[in-house]
Short mmCIF file of C-alpha atoms in Angstrom, two decimals:
data_model
loop_
_atom_site.label_atom_id
_atom_site.label_comp_id
_atom_site.label_asym_id
_atom_site.label_seq_id
_atom_site.Cartn_x
_atom_site.Cartn_y
_atom_site.Cartn_z
CA GLU A 1 69.54 16.34 -88.40
CA VAL A 2 65.97 17.34 -87.59
CA GLN A 3 65.98 18.94 -84.16
CA LEU A 4 63.84 20.98 -81.78
CA VAL A 5 65.39 22.65 -78.74
CA GLU A 6 63.27 24.32 -76.08
CA SER A 7 64.51 27.02 -73.71
CA GLY A 8 63.21 29.61 -71.28
CA GLY A 9 61.91 27.43 -68.50
CA GLY A 10 62.46 28.24 -64.85
CA LEU A 11 60.90 29.12 -61.52
CA VAL A 12 58.16 31.74 -61.50
CA GLN A 13 55.71 32.92 -58.87
CA PRO A 14 51.96 32.42 -59.26
CA GLY A 15 50.50 35.23 -61.33
CA GLY A 16 53.79 35.75 -63.13
CA SER A 17 54.78 35.40 -66.76
CA LEU A 18 57.29 33.38 -68.73
CA ARG A 19 58.17 33.05 -72.40
CA LEU A 20 59.35 29.74 -73.80
CA SER A 21 61.20 29.37 -77.07
CA CYS A 22 61.71 26.44 -79.40
CA ALA A 23 64.51 26.55 -81.97
CA ALA A 24 64.03 24.33 -85.02
CA SER A 25 66.68 23.04 -87.39
CA GLY A 26 67.14 20.43 -90.10
CA PHE A 27 63.79 20.94 -91.84
CA THR A 28 61.69 23.64 -93.52
CA PHE A 29 60.13 25.12 -90.40
CA SER A 30 57.76 27.40 -92.28
CA ASP A 31 55.95 24.46 -93.88
CA HIS A 32 54.85 22.91 -90.62
CA TYR A 33 52.21 23.45 -87.99
CA MET A 34 53.79 23.41 -84.53
CA ASP A 35 52.37 22.29 -81.19
CA TRP A 36 53.15 22.77 -77.52
CA VAL A 37 52.50 19.81 -75.20
CA ARG A 38 53.11 19.72 -71.45
CA GLN A 39 53.47 17.05 -68.81
CA ALA A 40 52.93 17.75 -65.13
CA PRO A 41 55.11 15.77 -62.70
CA GLY A 42 53.99 12.13 -62.67
CA LYS A 43 51.11 12.83 -65.03
CA GLY A 44 50.25 12.20 -68.67
CA LEU A 45 50.63 14.32 -71.76
CA GLU A 46 48.44 17.42 -72.10
CA TRP A 47 48.16 19.35 -75.34
CA VAL A 48 48.61 23.10 -74.86
CA GLY A 49 48.04 24.51 -78.30
CA ARG A 50 48.96 24.86 -81.96
CA THR A 51 50.04 27.38 -84.54
CA ARG A 52 49.42 26.63 -88.17
CA ASN A 53 51.63 27.79 -91.03
CA LYS A 54 51.51 30.90 -93.21
CA ALA A 55 49.41 29.12 -95.84
CA ASN A 56 46.79 28.69 -93.12
CA SER A 57 47.10 32.25 -91.86
CA TYR A 58 49.08 31.31 -88.76
CA THR A 59 45.81 30.43 -87.01
CA THR A 60 46.07 29.13 -83.47
CA GLU A 61 44.15 26.72 -81.25
CA TYR A 62 44.40 26.37 -77.48
CA ALA A 63 43.39 23.94 -74.79
CA ALA A 64 40.60 25.24 -72.59
CA SER A 65 42.93 25.16 -69.56
CA VAL A 66 45.24 27.81 -71.04
CA LYS A 67 42.99 29.80 -73.37
CA GLY A 68 43.19 33.52 -72.63
CA ARG A 69 46.41 33.13 -70.61
CA PHE A 70 48.84 31.56 -73.10
CA THR A 71 49.75 32.80 -76.57
CA ILE A 72 51.58 30.80 -79.23
CA SER A 73 53.53 32.62 -81.92
CA ARG A 74 56.24 31.87 -84.44
CA ASP A 75 58.95 33.62 -86.40
CA ASP A 76 59.62 31.71 -89.59
CA SER A 77 62.61 33.92 -90.40
CA LYS A 78 64.26 32.67 -87.20
CA ASN A 79 62.93 29.09 -87.36
CA SER A 80 61.50 29.67 -83.91
CA LEU A 81 58.32 28.92 -81.99
CA TYR A 82 57.24 30.73 -78.83
CA LEU A 83 54.88 30.23 -75.92
CA GLN A 84 54.01 33.33 -73.91
CA MET A 85 52.55 32.27 -70.57
CA ASN A 86 50.77 34.86 -68.42
CA SER A 87 48.81 34.65 -65.17
CA LEU A 88 50.62 31.45 -64.32
CA LYS A 89 49.09 29.04 -61.81
CA THR A 90 50.69 26.30 -59.73
CA GLU A 91 48.91 23.77 -61.95
CA ASP A 92 50.91 25.02 -64.94
CA THR A 93 54.00 23.40 -63.43
CA ALA A 94 55.20 20.92 -66.05
CA VAL A 95 57.77 19.97 -68.62
CA TYR A 96 56.85 21.81 -71.81
CA TYR A 97 57.61 20.17 -75.15
CA CYS A 98 57.43 21.65 -78.61
CA ALA A 99 56.51 19.23 -81.36
CA ARG A 100 56.50 19.33 -85.14
CA VAL A 101 53.22 18.40 -86.77
CA GLY A 102 53.46 16.12 -89.79
CA LEU A 103 52.37 17.44 -93.18
CA ASP A 104 49.79 14.80 -94.12
CA TYR A 105 46.09 15.33 -93.49
CA ASP A 106 44.16 12.80 -91.45
CA SER A 107 40.60 11.55 -91.85
CA SER A 108 39.23 14.68 -90.20
CA GLY A 109 41.02 16.99 -92.63
CA GLU A 110 43.57 18.18 -90.09
CA GLN A 111 47.30 17.64 -89.82
CA SER A 112 47.35 15.76 -86.56
CA LEU A 113 50.43 13.65 -85.85
CA MET A 114 53.48 14.93 -83.99
CA ASP A 115 56.52 13.39 -85.60
CA VAL A 116 59.40 15.28 -83.97
CA TRP A 117 59.64 16.37 -80.34
CA GLY A 118 62.09 18.48 -78.40
CA LYS A 119 63.58 17.30 -75.09
CA GLY A 120 61.47 19.76 -73.13
CA THR A 121 61.99 22.63 -70.73
CA THR A 122 60.79 22.67 -67.12
CA VAL A 123 58.46 25.34 -65.77
CA THR A 124 57.86 25.52 -62.03
CA VAL A 125 55.18 27.84 -60.69
CA SER A 126 55.62 28.26 -56.96
CA SER A 127 55.84 30.93 -54.30
CA SER B 1 34.72 17.12 -75.30
CA TYR B 2 36.13 13.93 -76.75
CA VAL B 3 37.63 11.45 -74.26
CA LEU B 4 40.17 8.67 -74.88
CA THR B 5 40.34 5.91 -72.27
CA GLN B 6 43.42 3.71 -71.76
CA PRO B 7 44.11 1.09 -69.08
CA PRO B 8 46.58 2.50 -66.54
CA SER B 9 48.84 -0.52 -66.78
CA VAL B 10 49.56 -3.63 -68.82
CA SER B 11 52.03 -6.35 -67.86
CA VAL B 12 53.55 -8.93 -70.17
CA ALA B 13 56.33 -11.49 -70.08
CA PRO B 14 59.28 -11.15 -72.45
CA GLY B 15 58.61 -12.73 -75.83
CA LYS B 16 54.85 -12.49 -75.45
CA THR B 17 52.39 -10.10 -77.08
CA ALA B 18 51.18 -6.90 -75.41
CA ARG B 19 47.95 -5.20 -76.43
CA ILE B 20 47.18 -1.68 -75.27
CA THR B 21 43.70 -0.38 -75.94
CA CYS B 22 42.41 3.14 -76.48
CA GLY B 23 38.67 3.60 -76.21
CA GLY B 24 36.65 6.48 -77.62
CA ASN B 25 33.22 7.12 -79.06
CA ASN B 26 33.35 5.94 -82.69
CA ILE B 27 37.13 6.20 -82.61
CA GLY B 28 37.18 4.03 -85.73
CA SER B 29 36.17 7.13 -87.71
CA LYS B 30 39.25 9.03 -86.50
CA SER B 31 42.96 8.73 -87.22
CA VAL B 32 44.82 7.45 -84.16
CA HIS B 33 48.48 8.01 -83.35
CA TRP B 34 50.54 6.26 -80.67
CA TYR B 35 53.56 7.55 -78.75
CA GLN B 36 56.10 5.77 -76.57
CA GLN B 37 57.68 7.64 -73.66
CA LYS B 38 60.50 6.24 -71.56
CA PRO B 39 61.35 7.78 -68.19
CA GLY B 40 63.01 11.17 -68.48
CA GLN B 41 62.67 11.24 -72.26
CA ALA B 42 60.44 12.97 -74.78
CA PRO B 43 57.65 11.01 -76.46
CA VAL B 44 58.41 9.16 -79.69
CA LEU B 45 55.86 8.45 -82.42
CA VAL B 46 55.56 4.67 -82.88
CA ILE B 47 52.31 4.30 -84.89
CA TYR B 48 50.45 6.88 -86.98
CA TYR B 49 47.22 6.85 -88.94
CA ASP B 50 46.03 3.80 -86.98
CA SER B 51 48.58 1.31 -88.32
CA ASP B 52 51.53 2.96 -90.10
CA ARG B 53 55.03 2.73 -88.64
CA PRO B 54 57.63 5.52 -88.86
CA SER B 55 61.01 4.53 -90.17
CA GLY B 56 63.15 3.05 -87.44
CA ILE B 57 60.24 1.59 -85.47
CA PRO B 58 60.45 -2.22 -85.33
CA GLU B 59 57.88 -4.30 -87.19
CA ARG B 60 56.94 -5.75 -83.81
CA PHE B 61 54.83 -2.61 -83.31
CA SER B 62 51.46 -2.60 -85.06
CA GLY B 63 48.12 -0.89 -84.70
CA SER B 64 44.45 -1.29 -85.53
CA ASN B 65 41.34 0.85 -85.15
CA SER B 66 37.68 -0.10 -85.44
CA GLY B 67 34.41 0.76 -83.79
CA ASN B 68 35.04 2.24 -80.36
CA THR B 69 38.54 0.83 -79.79
CA ALA B 70 42.00 1.38 -81.19
CA THR B 71 44.73 -1.08 -80.25
CA LEU B 72 48.51 -0.92 -80.14
CA THR B 73 50.03 -4.39 -80.38
CA ILE B 74 53.64 -5.14 -79.49
CA SER B 75 54.77 -8.62 -80.51
CA ARG B 76 57.73 -10.49 -79.05
CA VAL B 77 58.00 -7.94 -76.26
CA GLU B 78 61.50 -6.98 -75.11
CA ALA B 79 62.69 -5.40 -71.88
CA GLY B 80 63.42 -2.20 -73.83
CA ASP B 81 59.73 -1.83 -74.69
CA GLU B 82 58.93 -0.98 -71.07
CA ALA B 83 57.53 2.55 -71.23
CA ASP B 84 54.39 4.67 -71.09
CA TYR B 85 52.25 4.60 -74.22
CA TYR B 86 49.78 7.30 -75.24
CA CYS B 87 47.12 7.31 -77.94
CA GLN B 88 46.15 10.60 -79.61
CA VAL B 89 43.54 11.94 -82.01
CA TRP B 90 42.47 15.30 -83.39
CA ASP B 91 39.00 16.28 -82.22
CA SER B 92 37.38 18.23 -85.03
CA SER B 93 34.25 19.15 -83.09
CA SER B 94 33.41 22.76 -82.25
CA ASP B 95 36.31 22.81 -79.78
CA ARG B 96 39.08 21.90 -82.19
CA HIS B 97 42.01 20.36 -80.35
CA VAL B 98 44.37 17.44 -79.82
CA VAL B 99 43.24 14.76 -77.39
CA PHE B 100 45.61 12.37 -75.61
CA GLY B 101 44.63 9.24 -73.77
CA GLY B 102 45.65 9.03 -70.12
CA GLY B 103 48.56 6.74 -70.92
CA THR B 104 49.34 3.09 -70.23
CA LYS B 105 52.40 1.90 -68.33
CA LEU B 106 53.76 -1.24 -70.00
CA THR B 107 55.67 -3.43 -67.58
CA VAL B 108 57.83 -6.27 -68.88
CA LEU B 109 57.86 -8.96 -66.23
#
């Protein structure tokens, strides 16, 4: 069964750090780009960022709201994705989902659809 | 940056057809994906590349994309279709990133 399981969420003070993990199983993790998406309480989905695969040099992209504070990494030998979050703000409070990016290329030349999602892990930034 | 605009809410009676729009500048030139999210659950892909359906998604779900509007159509709406729906594209401009619409709450009357 294809599965993504996030962990590492919790309560952290503003200015603090947290590292989220996403364990993948049931598919060839190393083939896929992987995304992080978050959802603040009562709000819509917000894309956080992406890591591409080894064939694309593990390049990363980030939303402007997290660039310079968050870092996405992966360990293909462990089938794991990570999100290192530093300098956390109250507005980073959200459920964080990891998502598998599908292998096909869209009209813009990018792999863009998210076909498998984890159940999410909750991050609360509060004093 | 690229913006996707969805109506906050759509209401429909059971058995009728629901249409949820997603507006964006020349969105017809982009590939649009749609996700369904029920309360307390993760999003689920229901339409990809404008009009394709993943396995397991009922044929009642369809999509189209032209000009400045993409549309998710749900025929013969059922109570279980009540959820939030999000459209999504990849913005390949200088600031390369995923863009989500604001989401539409579908209410089945």
